[in-house]
């Protein structure tokens, strides 16, 4: 049969409210429950980036999957392209040395009643700075303000396309040895 179901999510890692989470069957002091399932929480993920893919996400959205390998074990960190996790990761990625180990942390804060998520990266004992900043987006398209029901929101469609292309082309150019 040509259709296959993915059943192995053993090393799937998700970004959730400032933590890395993985599915678990065992309850501990660091597990959380989400949508009726149990997840173990972690503060960071360490290793070398060995793959980057864009996949279908929840309800027709797109997700970025960053494969990180350390000591022969690969973990697949997945987060939505329309999330703060993606925006912060993708704006830093041009400054990441993909041939070196790194440590990725998720961030989360509530500000003015809104949840703000992001990713910070540490490499060679230094925090990686954003390449694209609000003050200097360079050749990256800016988000377009859109009014919905009297509230201003932003359309990141063109920016996301640009950032995905930037990430995948940089990663391909590195010609990583795996």
PDB file of C-alpha atoms in Angstrom:
ATOM      1  CA  UNK A   1       0.000   0.000   0.000  1.00  0.00           C
ATOM      2  CA  UNK A   2       1.334   3.470  -0.887  1.00  0.00           C
ATOM      3  CA  UNK A   3       0.072   5.234   2.259  1.00  0.00           C
ATOM      4  CA  UNK A   4       1.990   4.909   5.495  1.00  0.00           C
ATOM      5  CA  UNK A   5       1.228   6.179   8.967  1.00  0.00           C
ATOM      6  CA  UNK A   6       4.000   7.661  11.052  1.00  0.00           C
ATOM      7  CA  UNK A   7       3.946   5.793  14.336  1.00  0.00           C
ATOM      8  CA  UNK A   8       7.440   6.434  15.714  1.00  0.00           C
ATOM      9  CA  UNK A   9       7.472   9.686  17.643  1.00  0.00           C
ATOM     10  CA  UNK A  10      10.011   8.452  20.208  1.00  0.00           C
ATOM     11  CA  UNK A  11      12.349  11.408  19.678  1.00  0.00           C
ATOM     12  CA  UNK A  12       9.768  14.077  18.872  1.00  0.00           C
ATOM     13  CA  UNK A  13      10.312  17.229  20.921  1.00  0.00           C
ATOM     14  CA  UNK A  14       7.793  20.062  20.978  1.00  0.00           C
ATOM     15  CA  UNK A  15       8.033  23.658  22.177  1.00  0.00           C
ATOM     16  CA  UNK A  16       5.321  24.449  24.734  1.00  0.00           C
ATOM     17  CA  UNK A  17       5.084  27.421  27.100  1.00  0.00           C
ATOM     18  CA  UNK A  18       8.829  27.937  27.380  1.00  0.00           C
ATOM     19  CA  UNK A  19       9.745  24.264  27.748  1.00  0.00           C
ATOM     20  CA  UNK A  20      10.777  21.391  25.523  1.00  0.00           C
ATOM     21  CA  UNK A  21       8.295  18.531  25.925  1.00  0.00           C
ATOM     22  CA  UNK A  22       8.263  14.861  24.900  1.00  0.00           C
ATOM     23  CA  UNK A  23       5.422  12.349  25.202  1.00  0.00           C
ATOM     24  CA  UNK A  24       5.642   9.995  28.190  1.00  0.00           C
ATOM     25  CA  UNK A  25       3.577   7.339  29.923  1.00  0.00           C
ATOM     26  CA  UNK A  26       5.080   7.902  33.365  1.00  0.00           C
ATOM     27  CA  UNK A  27       4.076  10.685  35.740  1.00  0.00           C
ATOM     28  CA  UNK A  28       6.861  12.522  37.572  1.00  0.00           C
ATOM     29  CA  UNK A  29       7.462  15.857  39.242  1.00  0.00           C
ATOM     30  CA  UNK A  30       8.322  17.383  35.855  1.00  0.00           C
ATOM     31  CA  UNK A  31       5.456  16.055  33.725  1.00  0.00           C
ATOM     32  CA  UNK A  32       2.535  18.104  32.481  1.00  0.00           C
ATOM     33  CA  UNK A  33      -0.789  17.098  30.984  1.00  0.00           C
ATOM     34  CA  UNK A  34      -1.860  18.568  27.655  1.00  0.00           C
ATOM     35  CA  UNK A  35      -4.908  17.469  25.659  1.00  0.00           C
ATOM     36  CA  UNK A  36      -5.266  14.352  27.794  1.00  0.00           C
ATOM     37  CA  UNK A  37      -1.664  13.211  27.217  1.00  0.00           C
ATOM     38  CA  UNK A  38       1.359  13.273  29.510  1.00  0.00           C
ATOM     39  CA  UNK A  39       4.561  15.101  28.574  1.00  0.00           C
ATOM     40  CA  UNK A  40       7.970  15.240  30.225  1.00  0.00           C
ATOM     41  CA  UNK A  41       9.422  18.771  30.342  1.00  0.00           C
ATOM     42  CA  UNK A  42      13.017  19.812  29.657  1.00  0.00           C
ATOM     43  CA  UNK A  43      14.832  23.155  29.864  1.00  0.00           C
ATOM     44  CA  UNK A  44      16.966  22.846  26.718  1.00  0.00           C
ATOM     45  CA  UNK A  45      18.181  20.660  23.869  1.00  0.00           C
ATOM     46  CA  UNK A  46      21.886  20.294  23.101  1.00  0.00           C
ATOM     47  CA  UNK A  47      23.677  18.948  20.033  1.00  0.00           C
ATOM     48  CA  UNK A  48      24.433  19.654  16.399  1.00  0.00           C
ATOM     49  CA  UNK A  49      21.775  20.528  13.821  1.00  0.00           C
ATOM     50  CA  UNK A  50      21.670  17.594  11.397  1.00  0.00           C
ATOM     51  CA  UNK A  51      18.496  18.327   9.469  1.00  0.00           C
ATOM     52  CA  UNK A  52      15.831  20.938   8.815  1.00  0.00           C
ATOM     53  CA  UNK A  53      12.464  20.227   7.208  1.00  0.00           C
ATOM     54  CA  UNK A  54       9.142  21.953   6.738  1.00  0.00           C
ATOM     55  CA  UNK A  55       6.231  19.569   7.355  1.00  0.00           C
ATOM     56  CA  UNK A  56       2.450  19.720   7.520  1.00  0.00           C
ATOM     57  CA  UNK A  57       1.357  20.825  10.955  1.00  0.00           C
ATOM     58  CA  UNK A  58      -1.901  21.095  12.843  1.00  0.00           C
ATOM     59  CA  UNK A  59      -5.026  21.982  10.823  1.00  0.00           C
ATOM     60  CA  UNK A  60      -3.243  22.733   7.550  1.00  0.00           C
ATOM     61  CA  UNK A  61      -0.485  24.900   8.997  1.00  0.00           C
ATOM     62  CA  UNK A  62       3.230  24.316   8.448  1.00  0.00           C
ATOM     63  CA  UNK A  63       5.789  23.308  11.069  1.00  0.00           C
ATOM     64  CA  UNK A  64       9.564  23.533  11.091  1.00  0.00           C
ATOM     65  CA  UNK A  65      11.358  20.384  12.274  1.00  0.00           C
ATOM     66  CA  UNK A  66      14.941  20.903  13.433  1.00  0.00           C
ATOM     67  CA  UNK A  67      16.851  17.634  13.886  1.00  0.00           C
ATOM     68  CA  UNK A  68      19.520  17.843  16.570  1.00  0.00           C
ATOM     69  CA  UNK A  69      21.972  15.006  17.165  1.00  0.00           C
ATOM     70  CA  UNK A  70      24.182  14.361  20.168  1.00  0.00           C
ATOM     71  CA  UNK A  71      26.019  11.137  21.022  1.00  0.00           C
ATOM     72  CA  UNK A  72      24.322   9.279  18.158  1.00  0.00           C
ATOM     73  CA  UNK A  73      20.799  10.148  19.313  1.00  0.00           C
ATOM     74  CA  UNK A  74      18.675  12.450  17.123  1.00  0.00           C
ATOM     75  CA  UNK A  75      15.820  14.560  18.480  1.00  0.00           C
ATOM     76  CA  UNK A  76      13.339  16.371  16.245  1.00  0.00           C
ATOM     77  CA  UNK A  77      12.282  19.737  17.649  1.00  0.00           C
ATOM     78  CA  UNK A  78       9.015  20.792  16.011  1.00  0.00           C
ATOM     79  CA  UNK A  79       7.231  24.130  16.178  1.00  0.00           C
ATOM     80  CA  UNK A  80       4.747  26.048  14.049  1.00  0.00           C
ATOM     81  CA  UNK A  81       5.908  28.386  11.303  1.00  0.00           C
ATOM     82  CA  UNK A  82       3.346  30.926  12.537  1.00  0.00           C
ATOM     83  CA  UNK A  83       4.763  30.975  16.069  1.00  0.00           C
ATOM     84  CA  UNK A  84       7.122  33.116  18.097  1.00  0.00           C
ATOM     85  CA  UNK A  85       9.377  30.050  18.298  1.00  0.00           C
ATOM     86  CA  UNK A  86       9.808  30.094  14.516  1.00  0.00           C
ATOM     87  CA  UNK A  87      10.229  33.861  14.274  1.00  0.00           C
ATOM     88  CA  UNK A  88      12.996  33.982  16.868  1.00  0.00           C
ATOM     89  CA  UNK A  89      14.771  30.824  15.602  1.00  0.00           C
ATOM     90  CA  UNK A  90      14.678  31.903  11.965  1.00  0.00           C
ATOM     91  CA  UNK A  91      15.880  35.433  12.673  1.00  0.00           C
ATOM     92  CA  UNK A  92      18.918  34.040  14.541  1.00  0.00           C
ATOM     93  CA  UNK A  93      19.691  31.194  12.161  1.00  0.00           C
ATOM     94  CA  UNK A  94      22.004  33.172   9.821  1.00  0.00           C
ATOM     95  CA  UNK A  95      24.304  33.701  12.845  1.00  0.00           C
ATOM     96  CA  UNK A  96      24.331  30.011  13.863  1.00  0.00           C
ATOM     97  CA  UNK A  97      27.410  27.948  12.997  1.00  0.00           C
ATOM     98  CA  UNK A  98      25.729  24.738  11.828  1.00  0.00           C
ATOM     99  CA  UNK A  99      28.998  22.803  12.139  1.00  0.00           C
ATOM    100  CA  UNK A 100      29.221  23.475  15.891  1.00  0.00           C
ATOM    101  CA  UNK A 101      27.193  22.187  18.855  1.00  0.00           C
ATOM    102  CA  UNK A 102      24.549  24.488  20.260  1.00  0.00           C
ATOM    103  CA  UNK A 103      21.998  24.612  23.042  1.00  0.00           C
ATOM    104  CA  UNK A 104      18.420  25.692  22.338  1.00  0.00           C
ATOM    105  CA  UNK A 105      16.079  27.059  25.011  1.00  0.00           C
ATOM    106  CA  UNK A 106      12.385  27.916  24.635  1.00  0.00           C
ATOM    107  CA  UNK A 107      11.066  31.076  26.279  1.00  0.00           C
ATOM    108  CA  UNK A 108       7.588  32.083  27.413  1.00  0.00           C
ATOM    109  CA  UNK A 109       6.118  35.108  29.127  1.00  0.00           C
ATOM    110  CA  UNK A 110       2.731  36.714  29.630  1.00  0.00           C
ATOM    111  CA  UNK A 111       2.710  40.405  28.793  1.00  0.00           C
ATOM    112  CA  UNK A 112      -0.372  42.619  28.729  1.00  0.00           C
ATOM    113  CA  UNK A 113      -2.591  39.529  28.710  1.00  0.00           C
ATOM    114  CA  UNK A 114      -0.812  38.030  25.706  1.00  0.00           C
ATOM    115  CA  UNK A 115       1.470  34.994  25.584  1.00  0.00           C
ATOM    116  CA  UNK A 116       4.871  35.572  24.002  1.00  0.00           C
ATOM    117  CA  UNK A 117       7.024  32.632  22.965  1.00  0.00           C
ATOM    118  CA  UNK A 118      10.510  32.446  21.542  1.00  0.00           C
ATOM    119  CA  UNK A 119      13.767  30.567  21.275  1.00  0.00           C
ATOM    120  CA  UNK A 120      17.236  31.559  22.387  1.00  0.00           C
ATOM    121  CA  UNK A 121      20.386  29.756  21.308  1.00  0.00           C
ATOM    122  CA  UNK A 122      23.715  29.443  23.052  1.00  0.00           C
ATOM    123  CA  UNK A 123      26.789  28.457  21.060  1.00  0.00           C
ATOM    124  CA  UNK A 124      30.447  28.478  22.144  1.00  0.00           C
ATOM    125  CA  UNK A 125      29.412  29.889  25.560  1.00  0.00           C
ATOM    126  CA  UNK A 126      27.768  32.943  23.942  1.00  0.00           C
ATOM    127  CA  UNK A 127      24.166  33.809  23.160  1.00  0.00           C
ATOM    128  CA  UNK A 128      23.499  33.924  19.413  1.00  0.00           C
ATOM    129  CA  UNK A 129      22.252  37.350  18.355  1.00  0.00           C
ATOM    130  CA  UNK A 130      19.438  37.887  15.906  1.00  0.00           C
ATOM    131  CA  UNK A 131      20.525  38.567  12.342  1.00  0.00           C
ATOM    132  CA  UNK A 132      17.151  40.108  11.472  1.00  0.00           C
ATOM    133  CA  UNK A 133      15.927  42.590  14.091  1.00  0.00           C
ATOM    134  CA  UNK A 134      12.910  44.873  14.242  1.00  0.00           C
ATOM    135  CA  UNK A 135      15.289  47.795  13.720  1.00  0.00           C
ATOM    136  CA  UNK A 136      17.106  46.151  10.782  1.00  0.00           C
ATOM    137  CA  UNK A 137      15.220  43.516   8.794  1.00  0.00           C
ATOM    138  CA  UNK A 138      17.678  43.805   5.898  1.00  0.00           C
ATOM    139  CA  UNK A 139      16.270  42.041   2.829  1.00  0.00           C
ATOM    140  CA  UNK A 140      13.668  40.166   4.911  1.00  0.00           C
ATOM    141  CA  UNK A 141      10.091  41.299   4.184  1.00  0.00           C
ATOM    142  CA  UNK A 142       8.365  42.979   7.118  1.00  0.00           C
ATOM    143  CA  UNK A 143       5.111  41.635   8.552  1.00  0.00           C
ATOM    144  CA  UNK A 144       2.061  43.391   7.157  1.00  0.00           C
ATOM    145  CA  UNK A 145      -0.343  44.895   9.728  1.00  0.00           C
ATOM    146  CA  UNK A 146      -3.928  43.718   9.151  1.00  0.00           C
ATOM    147  CA  UNK A 147      -7.015  44.857  11.026  1.00  0.00           C
ATOM    148  CA  UNK A 148      -9.352  42.058  12.143  1.00  0.00           C
ATOM    149  CA  UNK A 149     -12.466  42.883  14.161  1.00  0.00           C
ATOM    150  CA  UNK A 150     -10.986  46.209  15.215  1.00  0.00           C
ATOM    151  CA  UNK A 151      -7.704  44.664  16.366  1.00  0.00           C
ATOM    152  CA  UNK A 152      -4.374  44.908  14.575  1.00  0.00           C
ATOM    153  CA  UNK A 153      -2.688  41.601  13.828  1.00  0.00           C
ATOM    154  CA  UNK A 154       0.155  40.805  11.429  1.00  0.00           C
ATOM    155  CA  UNK A 155       0.415  38.775   8.240  1.00  0.00           C
ATOM    156  CA  UNK A 156       3.783  36.987   8.228  1.00  0.00           C
ATOM    157  CA  UNK A 157       3.181  35.044   4.977  1.00  0.00           C
ATOM    158  CA  UNK A 158       5.892  36.685   2.848  1.00  0.00           C
ATOM    159  CA  UNK A 159       8.311  36.962   5.764  1.00  0.00           C
ATOM    160  CA  UNK A 160       7.848  33.263   6.619  1.00  0.00           C
ATOM    161  CA  UNK A 161       8.453  32.226   2.991  1.00  0.00           C
ATOM    162  CA  UNK A 162      11.647  34.280   2.934  1.00  0.00           C
ATOM    163  CA  UNK A 163      12.880  32.944   6.287  1.00  0.00           C
ATOM    164  CA  UNK A 164      12.153  29.304   5.352  1.00  0.00           C
ATOM    165  CA  UNK A 165      14.083  29.756   2.103  1.00  0.00           C
ATOM    166  CA  UNK A 166      16.910  31.469   4.010  1.00  0.00           C
ATOM    167  CA  UNK A 167      17.145  28.610   6.525  1.00  0.00           C
ATOM    168  CA  UNK A 168      16.970  25.778   4.002  1.00  0.00           C
ATOM    169  CA  UNK A 169      19.442  27.371   1.586  1.00  0.00           C
ATOM    170  CA  UNK A 170      21.977  28.166   4.348  1.00  0.00           C
ATOM    171  CA  UNK A 171      21.703  24.633   5.678  1.00  0.00           C
ATOM    172  CA  UNK A 172      22.111  23.137   2.170  1.00  0.00           C
ATOM    173  CA  UNK A 173      25.144  25.369   1.416  1.00  0.00           C
ATOM    174  CA  UNK A 174      26.951  24.141   4.514  1.00  0.00           C
ATOM    175  CA  UNK A 175      27.176  20.666   2.892  1.00  0.00           C
ATOM    176  CA  UNK A 176      27.127  19.097   6.289  1.00  0.00           C
ATOM    177  CA  UNK A 177      29.086  15.854   6.649  1.00  0.00           C
ATOM    178  CA  UNK A 178      26.338  13.417   7.736  1.00  0.00           C
TER     179      UNK A 178
END
